[in-house]
Amino acid sequence: KVQRESFQKLGRHATAEEIASALNISTDKLREYLTASRTAISLNKQVGDEKETELGEILASDAASPEKLLSQELLSQDVAKFLEPLTPIQRQVLTLNFGLENDQHFNLAQIGQQLNLSRERIRQIQVKAISILRHRQSDMQEYLID
């Protein structure tokens, strides 16, 4: 903060002496603080009240957070409920086309091959299904992004 304020006031970066003076500490103490703030910390360092947990265990991991997993599960349940008025084939066409189960999207021709129907018939089924769902879009409003 002092560095930023000094830069704004002076138009240049403050020297260590100027920063130490602004903080009412010695330049040696300032250097000590700056060195300590740059010191690497081992991920194996024991932390917590009981010192039973390693720092590496509590840092963010690539795994989805419990909140994200819950949100995804609730979304899946709401999507399934939203698709209930559709016929099984309509649900299947939308699920395959939009990758609702596994993020794997198929085009209409690919879906037609899987279901042994023409691409045009799959398109008609999709159009009808979307028409039905348009009337229920308020059920999914909370998931829509502005």
PDB file of C-alpha atoms in Angstrom:
ATOM      1  CA  LYS A   1       0.000   0.000   0.000  1.00  0.00           C
ATOM      2  CA  VAL A   2       2.790   2.375   0.915  1.00  0.00           C
ATOM      3  CA  GLN A   3       4.595   1.524  -2.324  1.00  0.00           C
ATOM      4  CA  ARG A   4       1.473   2.259  -4.361  1.00  0.00           C
ATOM      5  CA  GLU A   5       0.784   5.545  -2.541  1.00  0.00           C
ATOM      6  CA  SER A   6       4.405   6.625  -2.913  1.00  0.00           C
ATOM      7  CA  PHE A   7       4.336   5.852  -6.621  1.00  0.00           C
ATOM      8  CA  GLN A   8       1.206   7.974  -7.044  1.00  0.00           C
ATOM      9  CA  LYS A   9       2.677  10.829  -5.006  1.00  0.00           C
ATOM     10  CA  LEU A  10       6.253  10.746  -6.329  1.00  0.00           C
ATOM     11  CA  GLY A  11       5.654   9.439  -9.839  1.00  0.00           C
ATOM     12  CA  ARG A  12       8.321   6.782  -9.273  1.00  0.00           C
ATOM     13  CA  HIS A  13       8.869   3.719  -7.120  1.00  0.00           C
ATOM     14  CA  ALA A  14       9.821   4.564  -3.555  1.00  0.00           C
ATOM     15  CA  THR A  15      13.189   3.533  -2.188  1.00  0.00           C
ATOM     16  CA  ALA A  16      13.483   1.112   0.712  1.00  0.00           C
ATOM     17  CA  GLU A  17      14.443   4.043   2.959  1.00  0.00           C
ATOM     18  CA  GLU A  18      11.319   6.011   1.972  1.00  0.00           C
ATOM     19  CA  ILE A  19       9.052   3.018   2.594  1.00  0.00           C
ATOM     20  CA  ALA A  20      10.698   2.263   5.951  1.00  0.00           C
ATOM     21  CA  SER A  21      10.326   5.889   6.972  1.00  0.00           C
ATOM     22  CA  ALA A  22       6.620   5.909   6.031  1.00  0.00           C
ATOM     23  CA  LEU A  23       6.100   2.752   8.123  1.00  0.00           C
ATOM     24  CA  ASN A  24       8.202   4.048  11.044  1.00  0.00           C
ATOM     25  CA  ILE A  25      10.522   1.046  10.949  1.00  0.00           C
ATOM     26  CA  SER A  26      14.199   0.590  10.167  1.00  0.00           C
ATOM     27  CA  THR A  27      15.331  -0.351   6.668  1.00  0.00           C
ATOM     28  CA  ASP A  28      16.818  -3.555   8.113  1.00  0.00           C
ATOM     29  CA  LYS A  29      13.422  -4.500   9.578  1.00  0.00           C
ATOM     30  CA  LEU A  30      11.742  -3.704   6.237  1.00  0.00           C
ATOM     31  CA  ARG A  31      14.200  -5.950   4.389  1.00  0.00           C
ATOM     32  CA  GLU A  32      13.567  -8.688   6.964  1.00  0.00           C
ATOM     33  CA  TYR A  33       9.809  -8.441   6.396  1.00  0.00           C
ATOM     34  CA  LEU A  34      10.199  -8.446   2.623  1.00  0.00           C
ATOM     35  CA  THR A  35      12.497 -11.468   2.742  1.00  0.00           C
ATOM     36  CA  ALA A  36      10.111 -13.342   5.036  1.00  0.00           C
ATOM     37  CA  SER A  37       7.191 -12.655   2.715  1.00  0.00           C
ATOM     38  CA  ARG A  38       9.100 -14.210  -0.196  1.00  0.00           C
ATOM     39  CA  THR A  39      10.239 -17.317   1.634  1.00  0.00           C
ATOM     40  CA  ALA A  40       9.011 -20.538   0.051  1.00  0.00           C
ATOM     41  CA  ILE A  41       6.814 -22.718   2.216  1.00  0.00           C
ATOM     42  CA  SER A  42       6.839 -26.480   1.904  1.00  0.00           C
ATOM     43  CA  LEU A  43       3.593 -28.180   0.939  1.00  0.00           C
ATOM     44  CA  ASN A  44       4.520 -30.767   3.571  1.00  0.00           C
ATOM     45  CA  LYS A  45       4.367 -28.156   6.355  1.00  0.00           C
ATOM     46  CA  GLN A  46       2.009 -29.247   9.123  1.00  0.00           C
ATOM     47  CA  VAL A  47      -0.826 -26.748   9.654  1.00  0.00           C
ATOM     48  CA  GLY A  48      -3.977 -26.453  11.708  1.00  0.00           C
ATOM     49  CA  ASP A  49      -4.641 -26.503  15.443  1.00  0.00           C
ATOM     50  CA  GLU A  50      -3.416 -30.050  15.910  1.00  0.00           C
ATOM     51  CA  LYS A  51      -0.720 -29.835  13.199  1.00  0.00           C
ATOM     52  CA  GLU A  52      -2.172 -33.017  11.700  1.00  0.00           C
ATOM     53  CA  THR A  53      -2.801 -31.681   8.203  1.00  0.00           C
ATOM     54  CA  GLU A  54      -0.235 -30.887   5.538  1.00  0.00           C
ATOM     55  CA  LEU A  55      -0.579 -27.606   3.654  1.00  0.00           C
ATOM     56  CA  GLY A  56      -0.685 -29.492   0.343  1.00  0.00           C
ATOM     57  CA  GLU A  57      -3.804 -31.356   1.470  1.00  0.00           C
ATOM     58  CA  ILE A  58      -5.867 -28.208   1.911  1.00  0.00           C
ATOM     59  CA  LEU A  59      -4.807 -26.303  -1.195  1.00  0.00           C
ATOM     60  CA  ALA A  60      -7.237 -26.257  -4.089  1.00  0.00           C
ATOM     61  CA  SER A  61      -7.273 -29.423  -6.145  1.00  0.00           C
ATOM     62  CA  ASP A  62      -8.488 -30.168  -9.656  1.00  0.00           C
ATOM     63  CA  ALA A  63     -11.468 -32.038  -8.233  1.00  0.00           C
ATOM     64  CA  ALA A  64     -14.818 -30.284  -8.332  1.00  0.00           C
ATOM     65  CA  SER A  65     -15.875 -28.645  -5.102  1.00  0.00           C
ATOM     66  CA  PRO A  66     -18.794 -30.145  -3.170  1.00  0.00           C
ATOM     67  CA  GLU A  67     -20.845 -27.054  -4.041  1.00  0.00           C
ATOM     68  CA  LYS A  68     -20.163 -27.522  -7.756  1.00  0.00           C
ATOM     69  CA  LEU A  69     -21.012 -31.229  -7.588  1.00  0.00           C
ATOM     70  CA  LEU A  70     -24.270 -30.446  -5.796  1.00  0.00           C
ATOM     71  CA  SER A  71     -25.117 -27.749  -8.316  1.00  0.00           C
ATOM     72  CA  GLN A  72     -24.475 -30.151 -11.199  1.00  0.00           C
ATOM     73  CA  GLU A  73     -26.629 -32.844  -9.577  1.00  0.00           C
ATOM     74  CA  LEU A  74     -29.486 -30.395  -8.989  1.00  0.00           C
ATOM     75  CA  LEU A  75     -29.225 -29.189 -12.577  1.00  0.00           C
ATOM     76  CA  SER A  76     -29.357 -32.790 -13.857  1.00  0.00           C
ATOM     77  CA  GLN A  77     -32.447 -33.479 -11.762  1.00  0.00           C
ATOM     78  CA  ASP A  78     -34.121 -30.279 -12.955  1.00  0.00           C
ATOM     79  CA  VAL A  79     -33.314 -31.053 -16.599  1.00  0.00           C
ATOM     80  CA  ALA A  80     -34.804 -34.552 -16.219  1.00  0.00           C
ATOM     81  CA  LYS A  81     -37.933 -33.048 -14.655  1.00  0.00           C
ATOM     82  CA  PHE A  82     -38.070 -30.393 -17.390  1.00  0.00           C
ATOM     83  CA  LEU A  83     -37.965 -33.086 -20.097  1.00  0.00           C
ATOM     84  CA  GLU A  84     -40.747 -35.212 -18.509  1.00  0.00           C
ATOM     85  CA  PRO A  85     -43.562 -33.982 -20.810  1.00  0.00           C
ATOM     86  CA  LEU A  86     -41.656 -35.256 -23.845  1.00  0.00           C
ATOM     87  CA  THR A  87     -41.981 -38.695 -25.361  1.00  0.00           C
ATOM     88  CA  PRO A  88     -39.023 -41.036 -24.817  1.00  0.00           C
ATOM     89  CA  ILE A  89     -37.816 -40.515 -28.403  1.00  0.00           C
ATOM     90  CA  GLN A  90     -38.037 -36.721 -28.056  1.00  0.00           C
ATOM     91  CA  ARG A  91     -36.008 -36.873 -24.825  1.00  0.00           C
ATOM     92  CA  GLN A  92     -33.445 -39.123 -26.478  1.00  0.00           C
ATOM     93  CA  VAL A  93     -33.071 -36.843 -29.512  1.00  0.00           C
ATOM     94  CA  LEU A  94     -32.542 -33.744 -27.357  1.00  0.00           C
ATOM     95  CA  THR A  95     -30.216 -35.573 -24.982  1.00  0.00           C
ATOM     96  CA  LEU A  96     -28.036 -36.798 -27.835  1.00  0.00           C
ATOM     97  CA  ASN A  97     -28.108 -33.551 -29.804  1.00  0.00           C
ATOM     98  CA  PHE A  98     -27.307 -31.266 -26.877  1.00  0.00           C
ATOM     99  CA  GLY A  99     -25.063 -33.679 -24.937  1.00  0.00           C
ATOM    100  CA  LEU A 100     -27.221 -33.533 -21.820  1.00  0.00           C
ATOM    101  CA  GLU A 101     -25.876 -36.715 -20.255  1.00  0.00           C
ATOM    102  CA  ASN A 102     -22.185 -36.761 -21.037  1.00  0.00           C
ATOM    103  CA  ASP A 103     -21.372 -33.574 -22.977  1.00  0.00           C
ATOM    104  CA  GLN A 104     -21.065 -35.646 -26.157  1.00  0.00           C
ATOM    105  CA  HIS A 105     -23.029 -33.907 -28.916  1.00  0.00           C
ATOM    106  CA  PHE A 106     -24.319 -35.684 -32.005  1.00  0.00           C
ATOM    107  CA  ASN A 107     -25.632 -34.059 -35.159  1.00  0.00           C
ATOM    108  CA  LEU A 108     -29.040 -34.973 -36.552  1.00  0.00           C
ATOM    109  CA  ALA A 109     -27.624 -37.411 -39.113  1.00  0.00           C
ATOM    110  CA  GLN A 110     -25.661 -39.278 -36.428  1.00  0.00           C
ATOM    111  CA  ILE A 111     -28.736 -39.468 -34.208  1.00  0.00           C
ATOM    112  CA  GLY A 112     -30.750 -40.725 -37.179  1.00  0.00           C
ATOM    113  CA  GLN A 113     -28.228 -43.514 -37.726  1.00  0.00           C
ATOM    114  CA  GLN A 114     -28.358 -44.516 -34.054  1.00  0.00           C
ATOM    115  CA  LEU A 115     -32.161 -44.555 -33.983  1.00  0.00           C
ATOM    116  CA  ASN A 116     -32.580 -45.935 -37.495  1.00  0.00           C
ATOM    117  CA  LEU A 117     -34.517 -42.859 -38.634  1.00  0.00           C
ATOM    118  CA  SER A 118     -33.867 -40.267 -41.327  1.00  0.00           C
ATOM    119  CA  ARG A 119     -32.129 -37.008 -40.540  1.00  0.00           C
ATOM    120  CA  GLU A 120     -35.326 -35.166 -41.517  1.00  0.00           C
ATOM    121  CA  ARG A 121     -37.441 -37.239 -39.119  1.00  0.00           C
ATOM    122  CA  ILE A 122     -34.970 -36.493 -36.298  1.00  0.00           C
ATOM    123  CA  ARG A 123     -35.211 -32.771 -37.147  1.00  0.00           C
ATOM    124  CA  GLN A 124     -39.019 -32.937 -36.967  1.00  0.00           C
ATOM    125  CA  ILE A 125     -38.887 -34.703 -33.598  1.00  0.00           C
ATOM    126  CA  GLN A 126     -36.454 -32.099 -32.295  1.00  0.00           C
ATOM    127  CA  VAL A 127     -38.579 -29.161 -33.499  1.00  0.00           C
ATOM    128  CA  LYS A 128     -41.691 -30.623 -31.813  1.00  0.00           C
ATOM    129  CA  ALA A 129     -39.789 -31.278 -28.568  1.00  0.00           C
ATOM    130  CA  ILE A 130     -38.381 -27.759 -28.442  1.00  0.00           C
ATOM    131  CA  SER A 131     -41.844 -26.356 -29.109  1.00  0.00           C
ATOM    132  CA  ILE A 132     -43.207 -28.277 -26.128  1.00  0.00           C
ATOM    133  CA  LEU A 133     -40.362 -27.102 -23.890  1.00  0.00           C
ATOM    134  CA  ARG A 134     -40.694 -23.432 -24.838  1.00  0.00           C
ATOM    135  CA  HIS A 135     -43.913 -23.351 -22.868  1.00  0.00           C
ATOM    136  CA  ARG A 136     -42.040 -24.594 -19.791  1.00  0.00           C
ATOM    137  CA  GLN A 137     -38.943 -22.412 -19.983  1.00  0.00           C
ATOM    138  CA  SER A 138     -39.807 -20.603 -16.743  1.00  0.00           C
ATOM    139  CA  ASP A 139     -39.042 -23.877 -14.915  1.00  0.00           C
ATOM    140  CA  MET A 140     -35.385 -23.507 -15.919  1.00  0.00           C
ATOM    141  CA  GLN A 141     -35.111 -19.710 -15.674  1.00  0.00           C
ATOM    142  CA  GLU A 142     -32.690 -19.819 -12.723  1.00  0.00           C
ATOM    143  CA  TYR A 143     -30.079 -21.601 -14.865  1.00  0.00           C
ATOM    144  CA  LEU A 144     -30.201 -19.133 -17.748  1.00  0.00           C
ATOM    145  CA  ILE A 145     -27.350 -16.649 -18.047  1.00  0.00           C
ATOM    146  CA  ASP A 146     -28.158 -13.022 -18.756  1.00  0.00           C
TER     147      ASP A 146
END
